[in-house]
mmCIF file of C-alpha atoms in Angstrom:
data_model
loop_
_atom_site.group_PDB
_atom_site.id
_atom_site.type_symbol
_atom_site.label_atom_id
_atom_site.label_comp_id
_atom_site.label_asym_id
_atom_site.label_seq_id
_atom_site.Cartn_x
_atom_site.Cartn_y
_atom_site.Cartn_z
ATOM 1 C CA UNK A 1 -55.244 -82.304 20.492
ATOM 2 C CA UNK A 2 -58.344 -84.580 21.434
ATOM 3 C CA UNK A 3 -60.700 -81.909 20.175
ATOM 4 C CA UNK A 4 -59.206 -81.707 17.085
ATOM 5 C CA UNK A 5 -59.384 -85.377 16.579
ATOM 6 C CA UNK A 6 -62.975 -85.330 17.305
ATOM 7 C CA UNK A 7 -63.466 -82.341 14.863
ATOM 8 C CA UNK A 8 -61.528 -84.835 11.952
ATOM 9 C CA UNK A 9 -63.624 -87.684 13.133
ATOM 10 C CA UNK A 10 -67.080 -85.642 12.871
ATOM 11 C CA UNK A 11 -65.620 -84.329 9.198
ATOM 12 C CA UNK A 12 -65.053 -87.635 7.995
ATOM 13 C CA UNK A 13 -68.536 -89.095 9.049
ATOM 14 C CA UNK A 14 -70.074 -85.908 7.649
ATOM 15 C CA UNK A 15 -68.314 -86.735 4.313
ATOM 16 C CA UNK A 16 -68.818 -90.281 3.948
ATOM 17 C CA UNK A 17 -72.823 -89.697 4.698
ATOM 18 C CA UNK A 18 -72.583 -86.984 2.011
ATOM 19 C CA UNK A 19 -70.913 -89.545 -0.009
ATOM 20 C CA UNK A 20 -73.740 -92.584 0.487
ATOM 21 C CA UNK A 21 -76.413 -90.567 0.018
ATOM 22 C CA UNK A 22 -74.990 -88.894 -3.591
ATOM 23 C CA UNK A 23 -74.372 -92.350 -4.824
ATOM 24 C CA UNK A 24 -77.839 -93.921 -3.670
ATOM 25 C CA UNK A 25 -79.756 -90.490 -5.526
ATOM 26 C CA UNK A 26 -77.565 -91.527 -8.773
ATOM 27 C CA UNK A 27 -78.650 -94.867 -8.523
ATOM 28 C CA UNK A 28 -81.969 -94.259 -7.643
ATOM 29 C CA UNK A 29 -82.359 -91.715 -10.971
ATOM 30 C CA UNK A 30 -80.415 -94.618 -13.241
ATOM 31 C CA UNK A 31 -83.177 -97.131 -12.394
ATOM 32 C CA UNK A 32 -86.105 -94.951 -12.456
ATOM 33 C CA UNK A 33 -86.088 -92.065 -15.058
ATOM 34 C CA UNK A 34 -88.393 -89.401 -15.352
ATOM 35 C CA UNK A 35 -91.542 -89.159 -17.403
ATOM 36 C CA UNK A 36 -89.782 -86.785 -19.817
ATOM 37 C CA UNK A 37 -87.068 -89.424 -20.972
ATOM 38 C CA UNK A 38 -89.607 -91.858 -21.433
ATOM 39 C CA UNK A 39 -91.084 -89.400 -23.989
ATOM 40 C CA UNK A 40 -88.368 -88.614 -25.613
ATOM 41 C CA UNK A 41 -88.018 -92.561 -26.826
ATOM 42 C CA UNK A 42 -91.551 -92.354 -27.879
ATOM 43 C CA UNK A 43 -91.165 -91.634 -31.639
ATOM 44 C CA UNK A 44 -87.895 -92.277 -32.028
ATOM 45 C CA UNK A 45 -86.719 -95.338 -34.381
ATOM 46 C CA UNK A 46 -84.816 -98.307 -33.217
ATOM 47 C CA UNK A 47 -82.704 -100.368 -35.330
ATOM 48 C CA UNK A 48 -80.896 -103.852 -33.853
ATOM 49 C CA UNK A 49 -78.656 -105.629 -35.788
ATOM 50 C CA UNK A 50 -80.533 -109.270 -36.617
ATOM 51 C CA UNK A 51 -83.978 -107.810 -35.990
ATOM 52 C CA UNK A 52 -86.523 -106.576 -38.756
ATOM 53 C CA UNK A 53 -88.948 -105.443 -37.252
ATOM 54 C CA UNK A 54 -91.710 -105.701 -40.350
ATOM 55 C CA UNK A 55 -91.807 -109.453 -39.896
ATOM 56 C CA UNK A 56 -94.429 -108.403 -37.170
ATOM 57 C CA UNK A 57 -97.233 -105.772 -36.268
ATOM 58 C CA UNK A 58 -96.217 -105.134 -32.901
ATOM 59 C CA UNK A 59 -92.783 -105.908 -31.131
ATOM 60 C CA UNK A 60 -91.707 -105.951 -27.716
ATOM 61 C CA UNK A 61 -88.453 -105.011 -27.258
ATOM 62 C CA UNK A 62 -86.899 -105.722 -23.177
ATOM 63 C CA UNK A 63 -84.096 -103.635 -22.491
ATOM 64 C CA UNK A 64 -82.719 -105.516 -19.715
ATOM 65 C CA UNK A 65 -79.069 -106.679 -17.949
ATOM 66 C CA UNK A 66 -78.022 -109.971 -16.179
ATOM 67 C CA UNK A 67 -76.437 -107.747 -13.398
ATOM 68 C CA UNK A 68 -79.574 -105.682 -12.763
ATOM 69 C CA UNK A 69 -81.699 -106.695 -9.999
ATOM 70 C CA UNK A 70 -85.194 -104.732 -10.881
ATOM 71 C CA UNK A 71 -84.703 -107.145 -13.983
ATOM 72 C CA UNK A 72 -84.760 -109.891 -12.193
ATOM 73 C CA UNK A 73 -87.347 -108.755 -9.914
ATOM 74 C CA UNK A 74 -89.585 -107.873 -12.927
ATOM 75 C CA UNK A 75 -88.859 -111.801 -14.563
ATOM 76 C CA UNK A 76 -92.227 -113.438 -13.171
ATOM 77 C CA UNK A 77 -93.698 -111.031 -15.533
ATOM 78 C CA UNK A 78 -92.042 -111.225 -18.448
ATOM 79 C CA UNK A 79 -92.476 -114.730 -18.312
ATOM 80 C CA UNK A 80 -96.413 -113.958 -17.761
ATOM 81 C CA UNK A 81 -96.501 -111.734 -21.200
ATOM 82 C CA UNK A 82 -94.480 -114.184 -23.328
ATOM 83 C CA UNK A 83 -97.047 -116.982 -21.524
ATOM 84 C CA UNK A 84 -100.334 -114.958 -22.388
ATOM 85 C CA UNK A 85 -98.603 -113.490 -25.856
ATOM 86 C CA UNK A 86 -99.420 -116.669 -27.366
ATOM 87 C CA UNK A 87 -97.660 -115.477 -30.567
ATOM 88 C CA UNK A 88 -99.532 -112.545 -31.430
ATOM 89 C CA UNK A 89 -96.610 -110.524 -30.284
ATOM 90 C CA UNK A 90 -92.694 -110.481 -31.034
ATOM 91 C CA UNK A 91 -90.762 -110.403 -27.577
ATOM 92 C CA UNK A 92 -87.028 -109.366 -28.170
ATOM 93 C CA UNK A 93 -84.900 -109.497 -25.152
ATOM 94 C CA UNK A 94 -81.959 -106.491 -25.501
ATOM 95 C CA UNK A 95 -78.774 -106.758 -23.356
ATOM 96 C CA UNK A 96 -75.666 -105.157 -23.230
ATOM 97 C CA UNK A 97 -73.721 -108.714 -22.286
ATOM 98 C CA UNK A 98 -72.163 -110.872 -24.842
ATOM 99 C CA UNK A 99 -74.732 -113.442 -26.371
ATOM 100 C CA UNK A 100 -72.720 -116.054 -24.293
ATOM 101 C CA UNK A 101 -74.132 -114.608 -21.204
ATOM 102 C CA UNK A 102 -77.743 -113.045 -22.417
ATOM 103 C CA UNK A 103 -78.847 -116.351 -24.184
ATOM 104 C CA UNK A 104 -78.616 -118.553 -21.509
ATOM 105 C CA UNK A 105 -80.116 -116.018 -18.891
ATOM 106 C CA UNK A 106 -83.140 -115.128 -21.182
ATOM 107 C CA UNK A 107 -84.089 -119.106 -21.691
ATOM 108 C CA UNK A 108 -83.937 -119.632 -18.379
ATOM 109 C CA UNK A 109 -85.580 -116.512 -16.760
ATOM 110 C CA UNK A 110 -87.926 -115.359 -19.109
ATOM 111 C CA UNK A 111 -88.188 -117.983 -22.269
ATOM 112 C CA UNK A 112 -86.479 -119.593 -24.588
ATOM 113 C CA UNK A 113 -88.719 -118.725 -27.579
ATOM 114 C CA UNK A 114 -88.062 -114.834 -26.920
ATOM 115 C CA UNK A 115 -85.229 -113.704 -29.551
ATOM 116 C CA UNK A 116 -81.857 -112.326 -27.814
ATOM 117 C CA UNK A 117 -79.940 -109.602 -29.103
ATOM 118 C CA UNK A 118 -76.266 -108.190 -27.679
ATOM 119 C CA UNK A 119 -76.289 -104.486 -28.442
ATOM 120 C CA UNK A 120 -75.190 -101.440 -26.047
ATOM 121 C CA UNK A 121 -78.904 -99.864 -24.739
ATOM 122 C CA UNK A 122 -77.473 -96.710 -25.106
ATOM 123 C CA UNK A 123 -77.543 -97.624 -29.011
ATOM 124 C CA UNK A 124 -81.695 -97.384 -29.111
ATOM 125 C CA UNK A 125 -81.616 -94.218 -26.207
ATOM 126 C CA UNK A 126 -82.189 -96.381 -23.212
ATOM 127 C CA UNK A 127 -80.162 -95.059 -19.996
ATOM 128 C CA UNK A 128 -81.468 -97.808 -17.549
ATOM 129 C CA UNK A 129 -83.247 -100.712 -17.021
ATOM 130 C CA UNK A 130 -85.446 -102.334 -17.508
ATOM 131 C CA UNK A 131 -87.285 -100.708 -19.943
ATOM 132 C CA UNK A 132 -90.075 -101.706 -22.841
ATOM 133 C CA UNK A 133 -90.464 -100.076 -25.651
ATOM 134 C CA UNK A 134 -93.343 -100.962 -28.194
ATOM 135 C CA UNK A 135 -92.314 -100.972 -31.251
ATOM 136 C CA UNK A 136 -94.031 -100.496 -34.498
ATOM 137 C CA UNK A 137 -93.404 -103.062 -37.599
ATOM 138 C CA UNK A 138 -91.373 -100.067 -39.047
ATOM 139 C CA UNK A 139 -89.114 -99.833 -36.009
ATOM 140 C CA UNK A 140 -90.945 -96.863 -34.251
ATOM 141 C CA UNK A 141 -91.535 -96.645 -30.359
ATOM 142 C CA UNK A 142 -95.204 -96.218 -29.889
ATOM 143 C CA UNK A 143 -94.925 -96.387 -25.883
ATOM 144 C CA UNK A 144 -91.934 -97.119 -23.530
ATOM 145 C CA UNK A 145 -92.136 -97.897 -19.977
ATOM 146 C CA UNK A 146 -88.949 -97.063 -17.580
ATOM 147 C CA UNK A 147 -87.964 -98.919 -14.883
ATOM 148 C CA UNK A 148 -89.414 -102.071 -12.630
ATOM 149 C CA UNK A 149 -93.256 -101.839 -13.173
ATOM 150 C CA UNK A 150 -95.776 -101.974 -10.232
ATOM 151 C CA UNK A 151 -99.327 -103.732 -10.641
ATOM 152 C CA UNK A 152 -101.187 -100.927 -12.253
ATOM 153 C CA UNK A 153 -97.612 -100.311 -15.277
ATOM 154 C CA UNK A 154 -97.619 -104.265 -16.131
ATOM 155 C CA UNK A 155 -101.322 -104.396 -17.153
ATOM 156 C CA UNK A 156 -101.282 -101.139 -18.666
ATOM 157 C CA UNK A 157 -98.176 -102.810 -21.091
ATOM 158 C CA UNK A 158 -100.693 -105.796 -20.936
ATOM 159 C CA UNK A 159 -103.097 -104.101 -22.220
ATOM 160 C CA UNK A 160 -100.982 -102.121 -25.052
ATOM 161 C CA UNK A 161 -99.667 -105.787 -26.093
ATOM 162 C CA UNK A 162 -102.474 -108.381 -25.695
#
């Protein structure tokens, strides 16, 4: 009897580690995407309702979530480009929350001059965040960059945007 309850003790440790470890490798792969996805958004055209994108050459778009913490790791630099932007560039701020939520989180974290549109990120091909896609004044992704950037991503967007 005691070995037996050992043997269902060992099984259920043996499951739930089997269990953390599948979870934290689907988590892992929502927040950072391969190179391949990022390619496939490169070309592809994005449409949000409220935004034409002719109005300028080049457009930022930040597909982002108040609930994600890579986000919110990543604000300091947002807040940087839309510092250094100066105008020159359009900075639109995607989330899937309700405007009620994403407006107030945007002008506080990032800035309140960047525009704020509610859509689903799935809608424009985005599967995590953050991601920042360039985009074109004709709606087209010219780059995209996955996930929370380290030093040498943010000035290579930098340097695409500035």
């Amino acid at each position: 009897m005691k070995r037996l309850e050992t043997i269902a003790n060992i099984s259920v440790i043996v499951a739930a580690i089997v269990l953390v470890v599948f979870l934290g490798q689907m988590e892992w792969q929502r927040h950072h995407e391969s190179a391949g996805s990022k390619k496939v958004l490169v070309g592809e055209t994005v449409t949000l309702p409220g935004v034409q994108f002719t109005a300028q050459t080049k457009t930022l778009v930040l597909a982002i979530s108040t609930h994600c913490h890579f986000c919110k790791d990543s604000e300091p630099f947002y807040k940087d480009l839309v510092a250094k932007s100066q105008g020159r560039l359009r900075i639109v701020a995607v989330l899937p929350q309700p405007l009620s939520e994403a407006q107030p989180y945007v002008r506080d974290a990032i800035a309140p001059s960047v525009q704020v549109v509610s859509s689903r990120l799935d809608s424009m091909g985005v599967t995590g965040t953050p991601t920042l896609l360039l985009v074109d004044s004709n709606g087209k992704v010219q780059q995209a960059w996955v996930g929370k950037l380290d030093d040498q991503g943010q000035r290579q967007v930098q340097s695409y945007v500035m």
